[in-house]
mmCIF file of C-alpha atoms in Angstrom:
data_model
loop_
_atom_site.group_PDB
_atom_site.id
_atom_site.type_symbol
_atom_site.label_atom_id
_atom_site.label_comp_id
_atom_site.label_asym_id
_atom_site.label_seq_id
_atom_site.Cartn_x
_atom_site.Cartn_y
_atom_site.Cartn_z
ATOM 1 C CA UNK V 1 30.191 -16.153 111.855
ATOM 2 C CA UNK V 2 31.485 -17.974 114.552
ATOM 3 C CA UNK V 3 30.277 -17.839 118.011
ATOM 4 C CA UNK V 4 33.333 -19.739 119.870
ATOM 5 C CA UNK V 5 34.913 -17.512 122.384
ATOM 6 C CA UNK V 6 38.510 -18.334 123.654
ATOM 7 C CA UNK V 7 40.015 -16.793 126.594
ATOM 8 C CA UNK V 8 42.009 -13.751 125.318
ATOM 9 C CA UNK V 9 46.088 -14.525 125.824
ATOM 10 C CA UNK V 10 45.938 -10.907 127.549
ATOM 11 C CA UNK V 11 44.255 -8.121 128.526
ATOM 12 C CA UNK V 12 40.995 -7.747 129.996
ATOM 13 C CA UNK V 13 38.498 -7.865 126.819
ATOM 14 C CA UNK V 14 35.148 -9.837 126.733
ATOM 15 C CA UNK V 15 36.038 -12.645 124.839
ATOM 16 C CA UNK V 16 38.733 -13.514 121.585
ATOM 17 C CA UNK V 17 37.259 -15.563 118.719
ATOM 18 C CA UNK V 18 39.518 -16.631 115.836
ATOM 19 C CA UNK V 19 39.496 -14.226 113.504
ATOM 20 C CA UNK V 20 38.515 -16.485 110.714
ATOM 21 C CA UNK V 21 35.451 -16.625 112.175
ATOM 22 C CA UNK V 22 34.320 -13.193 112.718
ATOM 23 C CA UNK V 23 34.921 -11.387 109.317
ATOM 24 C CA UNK V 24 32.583 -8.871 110.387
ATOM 25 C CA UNK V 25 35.242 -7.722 113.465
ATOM 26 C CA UNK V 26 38.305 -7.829 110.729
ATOM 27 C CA UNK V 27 38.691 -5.629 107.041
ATOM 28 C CA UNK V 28 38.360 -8.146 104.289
ATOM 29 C CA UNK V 29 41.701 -8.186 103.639
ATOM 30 C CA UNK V 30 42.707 -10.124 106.798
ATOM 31 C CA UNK V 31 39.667 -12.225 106.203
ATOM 32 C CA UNK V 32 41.404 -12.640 102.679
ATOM 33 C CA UNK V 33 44.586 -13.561 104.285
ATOM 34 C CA UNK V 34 43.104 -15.692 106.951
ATOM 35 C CA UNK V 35 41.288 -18.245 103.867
ATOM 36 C CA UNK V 36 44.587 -18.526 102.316
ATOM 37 C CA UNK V 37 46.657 -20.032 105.117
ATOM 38 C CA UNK V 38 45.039 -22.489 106.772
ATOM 39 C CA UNK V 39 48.478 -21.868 109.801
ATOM 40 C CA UNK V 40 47.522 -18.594 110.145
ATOM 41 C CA UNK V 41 43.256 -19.654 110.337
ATOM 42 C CA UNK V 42 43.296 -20.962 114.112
ATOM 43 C CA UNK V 43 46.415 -18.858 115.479
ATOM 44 C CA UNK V 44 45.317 -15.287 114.843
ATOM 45 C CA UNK V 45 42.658 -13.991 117.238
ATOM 46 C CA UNK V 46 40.070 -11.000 117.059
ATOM 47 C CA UNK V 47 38.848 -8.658 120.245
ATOM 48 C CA UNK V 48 35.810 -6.356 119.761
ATOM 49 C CA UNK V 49 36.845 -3.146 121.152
ATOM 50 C CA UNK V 50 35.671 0.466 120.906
ATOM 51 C CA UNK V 51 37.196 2.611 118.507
ATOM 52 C CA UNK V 52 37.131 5.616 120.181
ATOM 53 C CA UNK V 53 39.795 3.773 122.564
ATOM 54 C CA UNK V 54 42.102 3.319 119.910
ATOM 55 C CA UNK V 55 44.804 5.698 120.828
ATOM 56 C CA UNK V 56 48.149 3.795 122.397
ATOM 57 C CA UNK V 57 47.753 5.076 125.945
ATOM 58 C CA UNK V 58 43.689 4.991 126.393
ATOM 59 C CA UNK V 59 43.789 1.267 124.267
ATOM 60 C CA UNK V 60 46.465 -0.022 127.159
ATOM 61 C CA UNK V 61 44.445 1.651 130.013
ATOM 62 C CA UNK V 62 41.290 0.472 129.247
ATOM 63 C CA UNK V 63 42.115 -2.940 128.550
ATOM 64 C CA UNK V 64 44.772 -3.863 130.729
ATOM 65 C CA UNK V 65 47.348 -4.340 127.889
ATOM 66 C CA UNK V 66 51.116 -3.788 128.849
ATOM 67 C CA UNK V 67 52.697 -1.370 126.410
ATOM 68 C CA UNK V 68 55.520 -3.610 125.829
ATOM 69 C CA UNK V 69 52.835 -6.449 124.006
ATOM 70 C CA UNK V 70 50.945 -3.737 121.644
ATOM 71 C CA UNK V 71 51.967 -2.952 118.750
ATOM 72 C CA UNK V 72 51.102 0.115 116.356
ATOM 73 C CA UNK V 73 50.759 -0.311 112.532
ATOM 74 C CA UNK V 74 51.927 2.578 110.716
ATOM 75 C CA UNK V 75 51.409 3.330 107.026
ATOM 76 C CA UNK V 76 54.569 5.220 105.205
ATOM 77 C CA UNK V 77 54.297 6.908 101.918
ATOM 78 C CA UNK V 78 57.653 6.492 100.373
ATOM 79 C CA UNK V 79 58.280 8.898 97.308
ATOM 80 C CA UNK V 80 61.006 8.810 94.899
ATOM 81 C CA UNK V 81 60.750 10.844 91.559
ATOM 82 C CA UNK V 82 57.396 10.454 90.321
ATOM 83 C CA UNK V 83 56.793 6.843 92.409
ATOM 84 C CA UNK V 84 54.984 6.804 95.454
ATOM 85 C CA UNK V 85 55.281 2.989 97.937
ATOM 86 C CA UNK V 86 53.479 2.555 100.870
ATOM 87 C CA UNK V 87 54.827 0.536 103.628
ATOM 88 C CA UNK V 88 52.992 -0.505 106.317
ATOM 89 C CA UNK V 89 55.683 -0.466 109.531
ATOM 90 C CA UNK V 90 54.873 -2.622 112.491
ATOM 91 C CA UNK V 91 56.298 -1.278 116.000
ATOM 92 C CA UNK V 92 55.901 -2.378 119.823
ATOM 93 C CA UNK V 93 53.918 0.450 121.696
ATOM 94 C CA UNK V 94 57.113 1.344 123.525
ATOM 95 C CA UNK V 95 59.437 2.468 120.202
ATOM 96 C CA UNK V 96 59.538 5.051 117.911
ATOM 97 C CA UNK V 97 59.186 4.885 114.126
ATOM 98 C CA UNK V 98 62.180 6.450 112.236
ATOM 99 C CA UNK V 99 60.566 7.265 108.955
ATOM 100 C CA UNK V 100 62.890 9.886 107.794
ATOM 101 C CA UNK V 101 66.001 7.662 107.942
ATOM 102 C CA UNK V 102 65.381 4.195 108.638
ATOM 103 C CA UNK V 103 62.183 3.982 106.746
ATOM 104 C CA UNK V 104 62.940 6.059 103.825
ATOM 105 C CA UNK V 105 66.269 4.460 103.100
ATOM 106 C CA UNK V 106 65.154 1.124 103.229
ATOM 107 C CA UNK V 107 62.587 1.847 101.060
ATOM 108 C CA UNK V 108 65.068 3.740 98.677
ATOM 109 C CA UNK V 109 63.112 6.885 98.495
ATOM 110 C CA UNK V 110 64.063 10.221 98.682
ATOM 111 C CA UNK V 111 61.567 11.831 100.865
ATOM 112 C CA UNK V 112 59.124 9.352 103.612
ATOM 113 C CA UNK V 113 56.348 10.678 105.248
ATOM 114 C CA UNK V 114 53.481 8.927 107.454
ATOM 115 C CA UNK V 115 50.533 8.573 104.690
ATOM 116 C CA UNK V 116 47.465 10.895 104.767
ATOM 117 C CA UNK V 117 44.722 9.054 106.934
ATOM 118 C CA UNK V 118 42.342 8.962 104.183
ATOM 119 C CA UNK V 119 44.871 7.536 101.470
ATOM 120 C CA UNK V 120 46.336 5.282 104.409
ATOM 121 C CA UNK V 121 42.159 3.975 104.894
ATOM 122 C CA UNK V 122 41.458 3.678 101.287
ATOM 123 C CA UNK V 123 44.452 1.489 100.555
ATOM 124 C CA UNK V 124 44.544 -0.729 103.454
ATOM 125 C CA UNK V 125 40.049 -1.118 103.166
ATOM 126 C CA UNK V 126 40.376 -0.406 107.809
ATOM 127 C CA UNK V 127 39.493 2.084 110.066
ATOM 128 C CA UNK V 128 42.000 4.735 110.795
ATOM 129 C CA UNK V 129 43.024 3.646 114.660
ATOM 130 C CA UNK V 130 42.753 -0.506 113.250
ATOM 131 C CA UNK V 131 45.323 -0.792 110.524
ATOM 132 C CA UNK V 132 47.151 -4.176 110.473
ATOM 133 C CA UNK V 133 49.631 -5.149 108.437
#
């Protein structure tokens, strides 16, 4: 573990580490990601924050984070016949994700829903509130 703060690019957290560096702040999949590209290593950061302040609104609030630079991670499950795809959908704070059209047809399904939270938490390995892509 790392203990090399940066200044955080926004916002009013504590500190920012690279993310590389703090696998026990990021699901092991991003720590995953993170060893395979050494690009990605040094230019993705990691905040500690409380996840009861995970909601949109209270996360913006309490940290000082515009709405128009935070994003929401949404996990789709896409059915078609017997065939279910997940999608995880990545959308500034300020939109709205269209999972009945624009999801589901470029998916190709027939029906889209958002997933259940505990099928969305089991596939991704995060905490409901912390998906990332």
């Amino acid at each position: 573990m790392s203990d090399a703060t940066t200044t955080p690019p926004f916002g009013s957290f504590d500190a920012a580490w690279p993310a590389a560096g703090r696998p026990d702040l990021v699901a092991p999949t991003i720590t995953k990601a993170l060893a395979d590209s050494s690009a990605l290593a040094d230019a993705v950061l990691v905040v500690d924050t409380d996840p009861e302040k995970a909601d949109t609104a209270v996360f913006c609030e309490t940290y000082d984070v515009p709405a128009e630079v935070s994003a929401n991670c949404v996990v789709v499950a896409a059915r078609r016949g017997q065939e279910t795809t997940l999608a995880a959908c990545v959308l500034l704070a300020t939109t709205r994700l269209d999972v009945n059209r624009t999801v589901r047809r470029h998916l190709g399904a027939r029906k889209a829903s958002f997933a259940p939270m505990d099928l969305a938490t089991t596939e991704t390995g995060m905490e409901y509130g912390g998906i990332t892509p």
